[in-house]
Amino acid sequence: MILTEYLSRPPSRMWDYALQAGVTHATVRLPDTELDPADFGEFADFYQQFTGAGLTPVVLEPMPNSLHGHIKAGDSLRDESIDTVIRMMPVLNRLNLRVICTNFMAYIGWYRTRVDLPERGGALVTGFNRAECPDTEPLRITRETLWENLAYFLKAVLPAAERSGIRIALHPDDPPVPRLQDVERILTGREAIDRALALANSPSLGVTLCQGCFCAMGESIPETIRHFAAEGKLFFVHFRDVAGTPECFRETFHDNGPTDMAEAIRTYRDCGYAGPVRVDHVPTMAGEANEAPGYAGVGRLYALGYLKGLLEGCGVPYR
């Protein structure tokens, strides 16, 4: 597997943590407005900031919201945004950045109702409770429109992705509920992900296997790994865990949730998965109250060390 850390510009303490933990690859987030992703020179300058520090970008996550927000909504800037994405594909090809992790959650991205739930030793985690998040009217976008917009997007961009050897890895909705406030959702279960993949028979379309999302859906993680790996659709892994249901769940420490993480790692190994993986949605540890919930540094280091230990213990080669 390719061990990555989720990093953005400018260089920060998280870059140092990654390098000190032995991570040499990165899942990178582009700035939304200050960089033209279809301009090779601008993207290359961004890319070289990472490589100059000893970190090789291998995944782009997410697709810039300044583009993808219009694509998901299907508004008047959709076609212009899709054109930019298409022109970005040869740029990614030249830089050997092969995976785009993207989602199709319109208007509202990943969402939590709490960011201060106590976990082991007083660490804090995020959680979602449907009862604390009532629907509001009217709907801004319906399920039917989202499916139409997803099909439109895939039909437009996948030929360019195939020409450039770029993989688009769909991330499930988080939380995986059919409606969140004034928007509906579509990628809320394994069957829905299968439906999305069936919209286009393309080797460039696959899945980000976000373990926490699939766990919340009630899916078996090993079975889900085998399912998508057998179809050649497993492109990227988010290593995390949650306890609960789609309607009410909480994040956990990576070694303290319902998923048998060692079994999951062995399943990736047995399925021959050698692609990128990153830890995600970590607890906030002591002294990190001002850090971004789910992305504080010490929690990420803990999860990263746990993941490395599992990989080595299960005999999974990584780099």
PDB file of C-alpha atoms in Angstrom:
ATOM      1  CA  MET A   1       0.000   0.000   0.000  1.00  0.00           C
ATOM      2  CA  ILE A   2       0.991   3.611  -0.440  1.00  0.00           C
ATOM      3  CA  LEU A   3       0.880   5.307   2.960  1.00  0.00           C
ATOM      4  CA  THR A   4      -0.159   8.950   2.641  1.00  0.00           C
ATOM      5  CA  GLU A   5      -0.968  11.892   4.874  1.00  0.00           C
ATOM      6  CA  TYR A   6      -3.631  14.508   4.095  1.00  0.00           C
ATOM      7  CA  LEU A   7      -1.807  17.806   3.599  1.00  0.00           C
ATOM      8  CA  SER A   8      -2.497  21.271   2.265  1.00  0.00           C
ATOM      9  CA  ARG A   9      -0.376  24.303   1.520  1.00  0.00           C
ATOM     10  CA  PRO A  10       1.428  26.177   3.071  1.00  0.00           C
ATOM     11  CA  PRO A  11       3.860  23.799   4.790  1.00  0.00           C
ATOM     12  CA  SER A  12       2.872  23.211   8.403  1.00  0.00           C
ATOM     13  CA  ARG A  13       3.600  21.138  11.470  1.00  0.00           C
ATOM     14  CA  MET A  14       1.592  18.327   9.831  1.00  0.00           C
ATOM     15  CA  TRP A  15       4.184  18.107   7.045  1.00  0.00           C
ATOM     16  CA  ASP A  16       6.884  17.643   9.696  1.00  0.00           C
ATOM     17  CA  TYR A  17       4.801  15.062  11.547  1.00  0.00           C
ATOM     18  CA  ALA A  18       4.312  13.064   8.344  1.00  0.00           C
ATOM     19  CA  LEU A  19       7.997  13.047   7.483  1.00  0.00           C
ATOM     20  CA  GLN A  20       9.010  12.236  11.065  1.00  0.00           C
ATOM     21  CA  ALA A  21       6.574   9.303  11.010  1.00  0.00           C
ATOM     22  CA  GLY A  22       8.199   7.966   7.845  1.00  0.00           C
ATOM     23  CA  VAL A  23       5.477   9.024   5.391  1.00  0.00           C
ATOM     24  CA  THR A  24       6.809  10.078   1.989  1.00  0.00           C
ATOM     25  CA  HIS A  25       3.565  10.341  -0.014  1.00  0.00           C
ATOM     26  CA  ALA A  26       0.732  12.830   0.285  1.00  0.00           C
ATOM     27  CA  THR A  27      -2.959  13.219  -0.350  1.00  0.00           C
ATOM     28  CA  VAL A  28      -3.106  16.907  -1.240  1.00  0.00           C
ATOM     29  CA  ARG A  29      -5.792  19.569  -1.122  1.00  0.00           C
ATOM     30  CA  LEU A  30      -5.655  22.327  -3.710  1.00  0.00           C
ATOM     31  CA  PRO A  31      -6.484  25.897  -2.775  1.00  0.00           C
ATOM     32  CA  ASP A  32      -9.981  26.641  -4.041  1.00  0.00           C
ATOM     33  CA  THR A  33      -9.433  30.001  -5.727  1.00  0.00           C
ATOM     34  CA  GLU A  34      -5.778  31.015  -5.841  1.00  0.00           C
ATOM     35  CA  LEU A  35      -4.607  28.384  -8.317  1.00  0.00           C
ATOM     36  CA  ASP A  36      -5.797  27.386 -11.785  1.00  0.00           C
ATOM     37  CA  PRO A  37      -5.682  23.568 -11.724  1.00  0.00           C
ATOM     38  CA  ALA A  38      -5.647  23.419 -15.528  1.00  0.00           C
ATOM     39  CA  ASP A  39      -2.484  25.553 -15.722  1.00  0.00           C
ATOM     40  CA  PHE A  40       0.514  23.226 -15.699  1.00  0.00           C
ATOM     41  CA  GLY A  41       2.925  25.852 -14.411  1.00  0.00           C
ATOM     42  CA  GLU A  42       0.742  26.813 -11.459  1.00  0.00           C
ATOM     43  CA  PHE A  43      -0.044  23.202 -10.554  1.00  0.00           C
ATOM     44  CA  ALA A  44       3.601  22.181 -10.958  1.00  0.00           C
ATOM     45  CA  ASP A  45       4.708  24.943  -8.573  1.00  0.00           C
ATOM     46  CA  PHE A  46       2.161  23.649  -6.040  1.00  0.00           C
ATOM     47  CA  TYR A  47       3.291  20.049  -6.580  1.00  0.00           C
ATOM     48  CA  GLN A  48       6.974  20.886  -6.243  1.00  0.00           C
ATOM     49  CA  GLN A  49       6.460  22.457  -2.835  1.00  0.00           C
ATOM     50  CA  PHE A  50       5.611  18.965  -1.631  1.00  0.00           C
ATOM     51  CA  THR A  51       8.298  17.079  -3.531  1.00  0.00           C
ATOM     52  CA  GLY A  52      10.876  19.616  -2.419  1.00  0.00           C
ATOM     53  CA  ALA A  53      10.031  18.700   1.168  1.00  0.00           C
ATOM     54  CA  GLY A  54      10.288  14.961   0.461  1.00  0.00           C
ATOM     55  CA  LEU A  55       6.561  14.290  -0.038  1.00  0.00           C
ATOM     56  CA  THR A  56       5.212  12.925  -3.325  1.00  0.00           C
ATOM     57  CA  PRO A  57       1.541  13.773  -4.025  1.00  0.00           C
ATOM     58  CA  VAL A  58      -0.381  10.709  -5.238  1.00  0.00           C
ATOM     59  CA  VAL A  59      -4.023  11.666  -4.519  1.00  0.00           C
ATOM     60  CA  LEU A  60      -5.914  14.916  -5.073  1.00  0.00           C
ATOM     61  CA  GLU A  61      -8.685  15.316  -2.478  1.00  0.00           C
ATOM     62  CA  PRO A  62     -11.186  16.786  -2.946  1.00  0.00           C
ATOM     63  CA  MET A  63     -11.724  18.054  -6.449  1.00  0.00           C
ATOM     64  CA  PRO A  64     -11.564  21.840  -5.878  1.00  0.00           C
ATOM     65  CA  ASN A  65     -14.889  22.940  -4.408  1.00  0.00           C
ATOM     66  CA  SER A  66     -14.811  26.070  -6.534  1.00  0.00           C
ATOM     67  CA  LEU A  67     -15.345  23.726  -9.481  1.00  0.00           C
ATOM     68  CA  HIS A  68     -17.148  20.753  -8.047  1.00  0.00           C
ATOM     69  CA  GLY A  69     -19.735  22.748  -6.151  1.00  0.00           C
ATOM     70  CA  HIS A  70     -21.125  24.017  -9.466  1.00  0.00           C
ATOM     71  CA  ILE A  71     -20.930  20.534 -10.986  1.00  0.00           C
ATOM     72  CA  LYS A  72     -22.885  18.910  -8.160  1.00  0.00           C
ATOM     73  CA  ALA A  73     -25.491  21.671  -8.141  1.00  0.00           C
ATOM     74  CA  GLY A  74     -25.776  21.657 -11.945  1.00  0.00           C
ATOM     75  CA  ASP A  75     -25.885  25.452 -12.034  1.00  0.00           C
ATOM     76  CA  SER A  76     -24.972  27.931 -14.772  1.00  0.00           C
ATOM     77  CA  LEU A  77     -21.227  27.448 -14.159  1.00  0.00           C
ATOM     78  CA  ARG A  78     -21.347  23.658 -14.441  1.00  0.00           C
ATOM     79  CA  ASP A  79     -20.085  23.343 -18.019  1.00  0.00           C
ATOM     80  CA  GLU A  80     -17.306  25.874 -17.468  1.00  0.00           C
ATOM     81  CA  SER A  81     -16.242  23.980 -14.356  1.00  0.00           C
ATOM     82  CA  ILE A  82     -16.335  20.626 -16.152  1.00  0.00           C
ATOM     83  CA  ASP A  83     -14.183  22.077 -18.930  1.00  0.00           C
ATOM     84  CA  THR A  84     -11.577  23.080 -16.338  1.00  0.00           C
ATOM     85  CA  VAL A  85     -11.630  19.562 -14.876  1.00  0.00           C
ATOM     86  CA  ILE A  86     -11.120  18.084 -18.346  1.00  0.00           C
ATOM     87  CA  ARG A  87      -8.182  20.418 -18.991  1.00  0.00           C
ATOM     88  CA  MET A  88      -6.751  19.438 -15.600  1.00  0.00           C
ATOM     89  CA  MET A  89      -6.442  15.762 -16.583  1.00  0.00           C
ATOM     90  CA  PRO A  90      -3.301  16.121 -18.782  1.00  0.00           C
ATOM     91  CA  VAL A  91      -1.737  18.235 -16.026  1.00  0.00           C
ATOM     92  CA  LEU A  92      -2.262  15.444 -13.499  1.00  0.00           C
ATOM     93  CA  ASN A  93      -0.899  12.956 -16.025  1.00  0.00           C
ATOM     94  CA  ARG A  94       2.334  14.937 -16.498  1.00  0.00           C
ATOM     95  CA  LEU A  95       2.793  15.067 -12.735  1.00  0.00           C
ATOM     96  CA  ASN A  96       1.939  11.359 -12.282  1.00  0.00           C
ATOM     97  CA  LEU A  97      -0.829  12.252  -9.825  1.00  0.00           C
ATOM     98  CA  ARG A  98      -3.243   9.438 -10.643  1.00  0.00           C
ATOM     99  CA  VAL A  99      -6.202   9.559  -8.221  1.00  0.00           C
ATOM    100  CA  ILE A 100      -8.900  12.175  -7.615  1.00  0.00           C
ATOM    101  CA  CYS A 101     -10.988  11.513  -4.501  1.00  0.00           C
ATOM    102  CA  THR A 102     -14.312  13.250  -4.962  1.00  0.00           C
ATOM    103  CA  ASN A 103     -17.834  13.140  -3.572  1.00  0.00           C
ATOM    104  CA  PHE A 104     -21.289  14.115  -4.760  1.00  0.00           C
ATOM    105  CA  MET A 105     -22.658  15.829  -1.659  1.00  0.00           C
ATOM    106  CA  ALA A 106     -24.254  19.049  -2.938  1.00  0.00           C
ATOM    107  CA  TYR A 107     -24.132  22.236  -0.843  1.00  0.00           C
ATOM    108  CA  ILE A 108     -23.342  20.442   2.450  1.00  0.00           C
ATOM    109  CA  GLY A 109     -20.199  18.337   2.736  1.00  0.00           C
ATOM    110  CA  TRP A 110     -19.332  15.972   5.573  1.00  0.00           C
ATOM    111  CA  TYR A 111     -21.380  17.090   8.542  1.00  0.00           C
ATOM    112  CA  ARG A 112     -21.504  16.557  12.295  1.00  0.00           C
ATOM    113  CA  THR A 113     -23.897  17.735  14.989  1.00  0.00           C
ATOM    114  CA  ARG A 114     -21.236  17.412  17.730  1.00  0.00           C
ATOM    115  CA  VAL A 115     -17.475  17.859  17.837  1.00  0.00           C
ATOM    116  CA  ASP A 116     -16.958  17.343  21.582  1.00  0.00           C
ATOM    117  CA  LEU A 117     -18.099  13.821  22.429  1.00  0.00           C
ATOM    118  CA  PRO A 118     -15.844  12.204  25.059  1.00  0.00           C
ATOM    119  CA  GLU A 119     -13.790   9.193  24.020  1.00  0.00           C
ATOM    120  CA  ARG A 120     -11.120   7.197  25.798  1.00  0.00           C
ATOM    121  CA  GLY A 121      -9.178   9.174  28.373  1.00  0.00           C
ATOM    122  CA  GLY A 122     -11.145  12.355  27.715  1.00  0.00           C
ATOM    123  CA  ALA A 123     -10.189  12.693  24.049  1.00  0.00           C
ATOM    124  CA  LEU A 124     -12.903  14.369  21.973  1.00  0.00           C
ATOM    125  CA  VAL A 125     -14.539  13.010  18.829  1.00  0.00           C
ATOM    126  CA  THR A 126     -17.152  14.164  16.357  1.00  0.00           C
ATOM    127  CA  GLY A 127     -20.604  12.630  16.051  1.00  0.00           C
ATOM    128  CA  PHE A 128     -23.895  12.876  14.200  1.00  0.00           C
ATOM    129  CA  ASN A 129     -27.393  12.625  15.628  1.00  0.00           C
ATOM    130  CA  ARG A 130     -30.283  12.912  13.165  1.00  0.00           C
ATOM    131  CA  ALA A 131     -32.601  14.075  15.968  1.00  0.00           C
ATOM    132  CA  GLU A 132     -30.416  17.161  16.441  1.00  0.00           C
ATOM    133  CA  CYS A 133     -30.512  18.014  12.749  1.00  0.00           C
ATOM    134  CA  PRO A 134     -34.108  18.614  11.614  1.00  0.00           C
ATOM    135  CA  ASP A 135     -35.011  18.972   7.949  1.00  0.00           C
ATOM    136  CA  THR A 136     -35.673  22.427   6.607  1.00  0.00           C
ATOM    137  CA  GLU A 137     -37.874  23.292   3.649  1.00  0.00           C
ATOM    138  CA  PRO A 138     -37.859  23.681   0.748  1.00  0.00           C
ATOM    139  CA  LEU A 139     -35.357  21.280  -0.733  1.00  0.00           C
ATOM    140  CA  ARG A 140     -32.503  22.929  -2.594  1.00  0.00           C
ATOM    141  CA  ILE A 141     -31.775  19.789  -4.588  1.00  0.00           C
ATOM    142  CA  THR A 142     -33.514  16.433  -4.984  1.00  0.00           C
ATOM    143  CA  ARG A 143     -32.185  12.919  -5.280  1.00  0.00           C
ATOM    144  CA  GLU A 144     -33.334  12.701  -8.897  1.00  0.00           C
ATOM    145  CA  THR A 145     -31.469  15.867  -9.850  1.00  0.00           C
ATOM    146  CA  LEU A 146     -28.315  14.657  -8.133  1.00  0.00           C
ATOM    147  CA  TRP A 147     -28.348  11.383 -10.066  1.00  0.00           C
ATOM    148  CA  GLU A 148     -28.823  13.333 -13.296  1.00  0.00           C
ATOM    149  CA  ASN A 149     -25.968  15.692 -12.424  1.00  0.00           C
ATOM    150  CA  LEU A 150     -23.661  12.818 -11.497  1.00  0.00           C
ATOM    151  CA  ALA A 151     -24.363  11.046 -14.791  1.00  0.00           C
ATOM    152  CA  TYR A 152     -23.753  14.294 -16.697  1.00  0.00           C
ATOM    153  CA  PHE A 153     -20.435  14.841 -14.922  1.00  0.00           C
ATOM    154  CA  LEU A 154     -19.172  11.300 -15.444  1.00  0.00           C
ATOM    155  CA  LYS A 155     -20.142  11.232 -19.121  1.00  0.00           C
ATOM    156  CA  ALA A 156     -18.251  14.470 -19.671  1.00  0.00           C
ATOM    157  CA  VAL A 157     -15.028  13.822 -17.752  1.00  0.00           C
ATOM    158  CA  LEU A 158     -14.372  10.087 -17.926  1.00  0.00           C
ATOM    159  CA  PRO A 159     -13.151  10.022 -21.551  1.00  0.00           C
ATOM    160  CA  ALA A 160     -10.533  12.644 -20.630  1.00  0.00           C
ATOM    161  CA  ALA A 161      -9.643  10.720 -17.461  1.00  0.00           C
ATOM    162  CA  GLU A 162      -9.163   7.539 -19.465  1.00  0.00           C
ATOM    163  CA  ARG A 163      -6.926   9.285 -22.010  1.00  0.00           C
ATOM    164  CA  SER A 164      -4.714  10.613 -19.218  1.00  0.00           C
ATOM    165  CA  GLY A 165      -4.776   7.533 -17.002  1.00  0.00           C
ATOM    166  CA  ILE A 166      -6.495   9.316 -14.115  1.00  0.00           C
ATOM    167  CA  ARG A 167      -8.778   7.499 -11.671  1.00  0.00           C
ATOM    168  CA  ILE A 168     -11.856   9.130 -10.123  1.00  0.00           C
ATOM    169  CA  ALA A 169     -12.581   7.596  -6.718  1.00  0.00           C
ATOM    170  CA  LEU A 170     -16.123   8.324  -5.488  1.00  0.00           C
ATOM    171  CA  HIS A 171     -16.450   8.918  -1.758  1.00  0.00           C
ATOM    172  CA  PRO A 172     -19.732   7.901  -0.057  1.00  0.00           C
ATOM    173  CA  ASP A 173     -21.935  10.541   1.555  1.00  0.00           C
ATOM    174  CA  ASP A 174     -21.019  11.391   5.139  1.00  0.00           C
ATOM    175  CA  PRO A 175     -23.270  11.006   7.041  1.00  0.00           C
ATOM    176  CA  PRO A 176     -24.909   8.388   4.785  1.00  0.00           C
ATOM    177  CA  VAL A 177     -28.478   9.624   5.254  1.00  0.00           C
ATOM    178  CA  PRO A 178     -31.039  10.160   2.440  1.00  0.00           C
ATOM    179  CA  ARG A 179     -31.706  13.743   3.471  1.00  0.00           C
ATOM    180  CA  LEU A 180     -29.673  16.321   5.388  1.00  0.00           C
ATOM    181  CA  GLN A 181     -31.495  19.554   6.211  1.00  0.00           C
ATOM    182  CA  ASP A 182     -32.522  20.999   2.832  1.00  0.00           C
ATOM    183  CA  VAL A 183     -30.613  18.655   0.516  1.00  0.00           C
ATOM    184  CA  GLU A 184     -31.097  15.040  -0.451  1.00  0.00           C
ATOM    185  CA  ARG A 185     -28.241  12.555  -0.771  1.00  0.00           C
ATOM    186  CA  ILE A 186     -27.591   9.668  -3.127  1.00  0.00           C
ATOM    187  CA  LEU A 187     -24.372   7.786  -2.265  1.00  0.00           C
ATOM    188  CA  THR A 188     -25.688   6.431   1.027  1.00  0.00           C
ATOM    189  CA  GLY A 189     -25.225   2.654   0.684  1.00  0.00           C
ATOM    190  CA  ARG A 190     -23.222   0.021  -1.149  1.00  0.00           C
ATOM    191  CA  GLU A 191     -26.009  -0.561  -3.673  1.00  0.00           C
ATOM    192  CA  ALA A 192     -26.077   3.169  -4.423  1.00  0.00           C
ATOM    193  CA  ILE A 193     -22.311   3.155  -5.001  1.00  0.00           C
ATOM    194  CA  ASP A 194     -22.764   0.215  -7.367  1.00  0.00           C
ATOM    195  CA  ARG A 195     -25.451   2.194  -9.210  1.00  0.00           C
ATOM    196  CA  ALA A 196     -23.071   5.138  -9.545  1.00  0.00           C
ATOM    197  CA  LEU A 197     -20.306   2.909 -10.937  1.00  0.00           C
ATOM    198  CA  ALA A 198     -22.784   1.431 -13.420  1.00  0.00           C
ATOM    199  CA  LEU A 199     -23.475   4.890 -14.865  1.00  0.00           C
ATOM    200  CA  ALA A 200     -20.274   4.537 -16.863  1.00  0.00           C
ATOM    201  CA  ASN A 201     -18.400   1.421 -17.865  1.00  0.00           C
ATOM    202  CA  SER A 202     -14.996   2.979 -17.314  1.00  0.00           C
ATOM    203  CA  PRO A 203     -11.722   1.720 -15.846  1.00  0.00           C
ATOM    204  CA  SER A 204     -11.216   5.272 -14.558  1.00  0.00           C
ATOM    205  CA  LEU A 205     -14.241   5.192 -12.245  1.00  0.00           C
ATOM    206  CA  GLY A 206     -14.006   3.584  -8.827  1.00  0.00           C
ATOM    207  CA  VAL A 207     -14.403   4.031  -5.098  1.00  0.00           C
ATOM    208  CA  THR A 208     -12.818   5.650  -2.095  1.00  0.00           C
ATOM    209  CA  LEU A 209     -13.459   2.996   0.513  1.00  0.00           C
ATOM    210  CA  CYS A 210     -14.118   5.200   3.520  1.00  0.00           C
ATOM    211  CA  GLN A 211     -14.310   2.582   6.244  1.00  0.00           C
ATOM    212  CA  GLY A 212     -16.212   4.857   8.623  1.00  0.00           C
ATOM    213  CA  CYS A 213     -18.960   5.594   6.109  1.00  0.00           C
ATOM    214  CA  PHE A 214     -19.460   1.954   5.190  1.00  0.00           C
ATOM    215  CA  CYS A 215     -19.386   0.947   8.848  1.00  0.00           C
ATOM    216  CA  ALA A 216     -22.099   3.508   9.615  1.00  0.00           C
ATOM    217  CA  MET A 217     -24.140   2.031   6.754  1.00  0.00           C
ATOM    218  CA  GLY A 218     -24.025  -1.314   8.549  1.00  0.00           C
ATOM    219  CA  GLU A 219     -21.802  -2.916   5.934  1.00  0.00           C
ATOM    220  CA  SER A 220     -19.123  -5.487   6.751  1.00  0.00           C
ATOM    221  CA  ILE A 221     -15.789  -3.833   5.993  1.00  0.00           C
ATOM    222  CA  PRO A 222     -14.036  -7.051   4.832  1.00  0.00           C
ATOM    223  CA  GLU A 223     -16.993  -7.943   2.589  1.00  0.00           C
ATOM    224  CA  THR A 224     -17.060  -4.402   1.189  1.00  0.00           C
ATOM    225  CA  ILE A 225     -13.332  -4.538   0.467  1.00  0.00           C
ATOM    226  CA  ARG A 226     -13.731  -7.836  -1.360  1.00  0.00           C
ATOM    227  CA  HIS A 227     -16.772  -6.558  -3.263  1.00  0.00           C
ATOM    228  CA  PHE A 228     -15.069  -3.520  -4.780  1.00  0.00           C
ATOM    229  CA  ALA A 229     -11.664  -5.151  -5.168  1.00  0.00           C
ATOM    230  CA  ALA A 230     -13.211  -8.011  -7.169  1.00  0.00           C
ATOM    231  CA  GLU A 231     -14.631  -5.446  -9.571  1.00  0.00           C
ATOM    232  CA  GLY A 232     -11.320  -3.606  -9.877  1.00  0.00           C
ATOM    233  CA  LYS A 233     -12.940  -0.518  -8.376  1.00  0.00           C
ATOM    234  CA  LEU A 234     -10.954  -0.061  -5.161  1.00  0.00           C
ATOM    235  CA  PHE A 235      -8.869   3.077  -5.816  1.00  0.00           C
ATOM    236  CA  PHE A 236      -8.284   4.700  -2.405  1.00  0.00           C
ATOM    237  CA  VAL A 237      -8.820   3.914   1.293  1.00  0.00           C
ATOM    238  CA  HIS A 238      -9.808   6.133   4.221  1.00  0.00           C
ATOM    239  CA  PHE A 239      -8.737   4.292   7.366  1.00  0.00           C
ATOM    240  CA  ARG A 240     -11.195   5.209  10.134  1.00  0.00           C
ATOM    241  CA  ASP A 241     -13.979   3.741  12.277  1.00  0.00           C
ATOM    242  CA  VAL A 242     -17.310   4.776  13.805  1.00  0.00           C
ATOM    243  CA  ALA A 243     -19.822   3.295  16.229  1.00  0.00           C
ATOM    244  CA  GLY A 244     -23.542   3.580  15.608  1.00  0.00           C
ATOM    245  CA  THR A 245     -25.970   3.857  12.716  1.00  0.00           C
ATOM    246  CA  PRO A 246     -26.429   6.316   9.832  1.00  0.00           C
ATOM    247  CA  GLU A 247     -28.903   8.209  11.985  1.00  0.00           C
ATOM    248  CA  CYS A 248     -26.726   8.384  15.094  1.00  0.00           C
ATOM    249  CA  PHE A 249     -23.011   7.603  15.203  1.00  0.00           C
ATOM    250  CA  ARG A 250     -19.754   8.746  16.726  1.00  0.00           C
ATOM    251  CA  GLU A 251     -16.139   8.549  15.645  1.00  0.00           C
ATOM    252  CA  THR A 252     -13.839   6.289  17.649  1.00  0.00           C
ATOM    253  CA  PHE A 253     -10.153   5.805  18.132  1.00  0.00           C
ATOM    254  CA  HIS A 254      -8.970   3.620  15.285  1.00  0.00           C
ATOM    255  CA  ASP A 255      -8.248   0.805  17.750  1.00  0.00           C
ATOM    256  CA  ASN A 256     -11.431   1.262  19.770  1.00  0.00           C
ATOM    257  CA  GLY A 257     -14.319   0.844  17.332  1.00  0.00           C
ATOM    258  CA  PRO A 258     -16.475  -2.039  16.111  1.00  0.00           C
ATOM    259  CA  THR A 259     -14.352  -2.897  13.065  1.00  0.00           C
ATOM    260  CA  ASP A 260     -11.705  -5.602  13.353  1.00  0.00           C
ATOM    261  CA  MET A 261      -8.972  -3.465  11.833  1.00  0.00           C
ATOM    262  CA  ALA A 262      -6.469  -6.312  11.589  1.00  0.00           C
ATOM    263  CA  GLU A 263      -8.993  -8.345   9.600  1.00  0.00           C
ATOM    264  CA  ALA A 264      -9.567  -5.345   7.345  1.00  0.00           C
ATOM    265  CA  ILE A 265      -5.826  -5.000   6.669  1.00  0.00           C
ATOM    266  CA  ARG A 266      -5.507  -8.715   5.975  1.00  0.00           C
ATOM    267  CA  THR A 267      -8.405  -8.441   3.530  1.00  0.00           C
ATOM    268  CA  TYR A 268      -6.716  -5.610   1.622  1.00  0.00           C
ATOM    269  CA  ARG A 269      -3.605  -7.803   1.519  1.00  0.00           C
ATOM    270  CA  ASP A 270      -5.460 -10.874   0.314  1.00  0.00           C
ATOM    271  CA  CYS A 271      -7.257  -8.842  -2.377  1.00  0.00           C
ATOM    272  CA  GLY A 272      -3.935  -7.523  -3.647  1.00  0.00           C
ATOM    273  CA  TYR A 273      -4.720  -3.884  -2.931  1.00  0.00           C
ATOM    274  CA  ALA A 274      -1.541  -1.811  -3.293  1.00  0.00           C
ATOM    275  CA  GLY A 275      -3.022   1.670  -3.715  1.00  0.00           C
ATOM    276  CA  PRO A 276      -3.035   4.745  -1.474  1.00  0.00           C
ATOM    277  CA  VAL A 277      -4.426   4.867   2.063  1.00  0.00           C
ATOM    278  CA  ARG A 278      -4.682   7.642   4.638  1.00  0.00           C
ATOM    279  CA  VAL A 279      -5.940   7.909   8.215  1.00  0.00           C
ATOM    280  CA  ASP A 280      -9.036  10.060   8.650  1.00  0.00           C
ATOM    281  CA  HIS A 281     -11.270  11.681  11.294  1.00  0.00           C
ATOM    282  CA  VAL A 282      -9.104  11.282  14.365  1.00  0.00           C
ATOM    283  CA  PRO A 283      -9.857  12.142  18.007  1.00  0.00           C
ATOM    284  CA  THR A 284      -8.770  15.497  19.382  1.00  0.00           C
ATOM    285  CA  MET A 285      -6.184  14.778  22.070  1.00  0.00           C
ATOM    286  CA  ALA A 286      -5.189  16.666  25.219  1.00  0.00           C
ATOM    287  CA  GLY A 287      -3.904  20.174  24.511  1.00  0.00           C
ATOM    288  CA  GLU A 288      -5.446  20.340  21.028  1.00  0.00           C
ATOM    289  CA  ALA A 289      -8.719  22.124  21.782  1.00  0.00           C
ATOM    290  CA  ASN A 290      -7.988  24.756  19.135  1.00  0.00           C
ATOM    291  CA  GLU A 291      -7.261  22.240  16.374  1.00  0.00           C
ATOM    292  CA  ALA A 292      -9.737  21.411  13.598  1.00  0.00           C
ATOM    293  CA  PRO A 293     -12.105  18.671  14.845  1.00  0.00           C
ATOM    294  CA  GLY A 294     -11.207  15.348  13.267  1.00  0.00           C
ATOM    295  CA  TYR A 295      -7.853  16.560  11.940  1.00  0.00           C
ATOM    296  CA  ALA A 296      -5.716  17.430  14.975  1.00  0.00           C
ATOM    297  CA  GLY A 297      -2.064  16.481  14.783  1.00  0.00           C
ATOM    298  CA  VAL A 298      -1.446  14.146  17.707  1.00  0.00           C
ATOM    299  CA  GLY A 299      -4.523  12.058  16.904  1.00  0.00           C
ATOM    300  CA  ARG A 300      -3.311  11.682  13.344  1.00  0.00           C
ATOM    301  CA  LEU A 301       0.110  10.581  14.553  1.00  0.00           C
ATOM    302  CA  TYR A 302      -1.496   8.004  16.843  1.00  0.00           C
ATOM    303  CA  ALA A 303      -3.678   6.631  14.033  1.00  0.00           C
ATOM    304  CA  LEU A 304      -0.772   6.606  11.620  1.00  0.00           C
ATOM    305  CA  GLY A 305       1.408   4.638  14.013  1.00  0.00           C
ATOM    306  CA  TYR A 306      -1.420   2.176  14.608  1.00  0.00           C
ATOM    307  CA  LEU A 307      -1.909   1.733  10.859  1.00  0.00           C
ATOM    308  CA  LYS A 308       1.815   1.189  10.288  1.00  0.00           C
ATOM    309  CA  GLY A 309       1.871  -1.390  13.062  1.00  0.00           C
ATOM    310  CA  LEU A 310      -1.056  -3.275  11.526  1.00  0.00           C
ATOM    311  CA  LEU A 311       0.536  -3.225   8.074  1.00  0.00           C
ATOM    312  CA  GLU A 312       3.797  -4.601   9.397  1.00  0.00           C
ATOM    313  CA  GLY A 313       2.097  -7.124  11.678  1.00  0.00           C
ATOM    314  CA  CYS A 314      -0.068  -8.417   8.836  1.00  0.00           C
ATOM    315  CA  GLY A 315       2.821  -8.582   6.394  1.00  0.00           C
ATOM    316  CA  VAL A 316       1.496  -5.884   4.082  1.00  0.00           C
ATOM    317  CA  PRO A 317       4.237  -4.125   2.122  1.00  0.00           C
ATOM    318  CA  TYR A 318       3.911  -0.338   2.120  1.00  0.00           C
ATOM    319  CA  ARG A 319       5.872   2.662   1.017  1.00  0.00           C
TER     320      ARG A 319
END
